[in-house]
Amino acid sequence: MEISEKQFGTLSDGTSVALFTVKNECMSFSVTDYGCRITSVILNGRNGERTEVTHGYSTFEGYVYDANYFGAFVGRFANRIENASFVLDGRTYMLDKNDGQNMLHGGFAGWDKEMWQPKIIKESTHAGVRFTRISPDGEQGFPGTLNVSVSYTLDEKNNITCRYTASTDKPCPVNLTNHAYFNLAGSGTIKNHTLKLACTHMLETDAALIPTGKIVPVSGTPYDFTSEKLIGRDIDKACGGYDNCYVTSVYNADDGSRSVPLSEKKVAHVAELVDTVSGRAMTVSSNLEGMQVYTGNMLNNVRGRNGAVYGMHSAICLETQCFPNSPNVRQFPSCVLQPGETYDAVTVYSFSF
């Protein structure tokens, strides 16, 4: 295992931004302390070719102006909160309305634009970087001082393990995820990728993609990926693309209050993505009860890495997370972190090629 560090850019206040690259014999990935982002995942082919399988930018400046959350770490609350507000312990908290009348991915002051403190991890079996940050009480409108730790590591079996932990001094909704965009072909569309999900149900949503509170079966709908299926087969029947939260096997309908701490939830297989042309594959495992499947429906000729142009359906995000809008839906598992508890989420991206 190898890990290297270099300067990636400089903020307007003179702060230096670093880029870390971790390699094994078969692949590499890169992360930066700006936005705690995964900036690159490269898979090495048998004939010496190297294929970049994530969307991103060639330069630091691309991430400064990025509006698509390429590889970003998202918090305090990933996905949407209805009417950009919630009530906790009798008090109403108002958030940013950055998605119509709703809040998306933490609002205008997202963590994707914040600097994080990095620390290199190098063990005999894996290597990577741990990033930490203290989110002050009231940031983004949320209560409590939140201590957050994010680690990204690579092992010799081509697993990228993402671990997110947090603690708070006041009760606070917490929902953390990574927003990497994947295209295992390296270019073109992901319509010829196959996707298989270990998810028999999904969250019903309204026109603004806010969960209604109902958990509905996918069987017999365009949203059914319980058997391997080309993403492009039914994508035009899915309102022009997928942007839906699927329910993983971690979810327990009898555990609506999450009486079992997240840290005690077992990591379960959630998804398998395969490029049918190259045979490259990625599986996703997590201890979270939800996974947002997003097929880049809003990408509109975004100028990306090495001049590449990213259009609609050019990549897919598989964002493991708590249920969206859960602060406002009583029957959903609670996302409220209490003082003395530890938020401890694990997601593993495993690659074969």
XYZ file of N, CA and C in Angstrom, residues 28 30 39-43 50-56 181 183-187 280 305-306 310:
72
model
N -6.368 2.835 -7.361
C -6.024 3.954 -6.488
C -7.261 4.818 -6.288
N -8.227 9.025 -4.665
C -7.705 10.277 -4.144
C -8.788 11.017 -3.372
N -12.033 12.562 -4.863
C -11.868 13.239 -6.149
C -11.616 12.283 -7.307
N -11.224 11.028 -6.990
C -10.842 10.114 -8.068
C -10.846 8.678 -7.579
N -11.286 7.767 -8.457
C -11.091 6.323 -8.267
C -10.632 5.772 -9.607
N -9.432 5.212 -9.648
C -8.853 4.708 -10.891
C -8.620 3.205 -10.765
N -9.117 2.451 -11.742
C -8.943 1.007 -11.786
C -7.915 0.664 -12.859
N -5.524 2.499 -17.475
C -6.038 3.006 -16.206
C -7.336 3.746 -16.498
N -8.400 3.343 -15.828
C -9.715 3.917 -16.105
C -10.240 4.664 -14.889
N -10.501 5.950 -15.072
C -11.129 6.763 -14.034
C -12.632 6.468 -14.034
N -13.184 6.094 -12.871
C -14.582 5.660 -12.825
C -15.466 6.593 -11.999
N -14.977 7.794 -11.673
C -15.824 8.781 -11.001
C -15.803 10.098 -11.765
N -16.847 10.880 -11.571
C -16.873 12.241 -12.114
C -16.082 13.169 -11.193
N -15.438 14.156 -11.791
C -14.680 15.122 -11.009
C -14.033 16.149 -11.902
N -20.026 10.132 -7.868
C -20.715 9.745 -9.098
C -19.864 8.679 -9.793
N -19.151 5.913 -12.983
C -19.356 5.380 -14.331
C -18.226 4.388 -14.570
N -18.538 3.098 -14.478
C -17.500 2.066 -14.553
C -16.934 1.899 -15.953
N -17.599 2.473 -16.950
C -17.052 2.462 -18.309
C -15.996 3.545 -18.484
N -16.052 4.549 -17.629
C -15.096 5.648 -17.714
C -15.581 6.821 -18.532
N -16.604 6.612 -19.355
C -17.157 7.682 -20.179
C -18.507 7.222 -20.723
N -16.241 -4.432 -15.552
C -15.915 -3.841 -14.260
C -17.158 -3.828 -13.375
N -13.378 16.625 -15.673
C -11.975 16.226 -15.711
C -11.467 16.070 -17.146
N -10.297 16.666 -17.401
C -9.627 16.555 -18.707
C -10.532 16.941 -19.871
N -19.977 16.076 -18.883
C -20.880 15.165 -18.180
C -22.319 15.597 -18.427
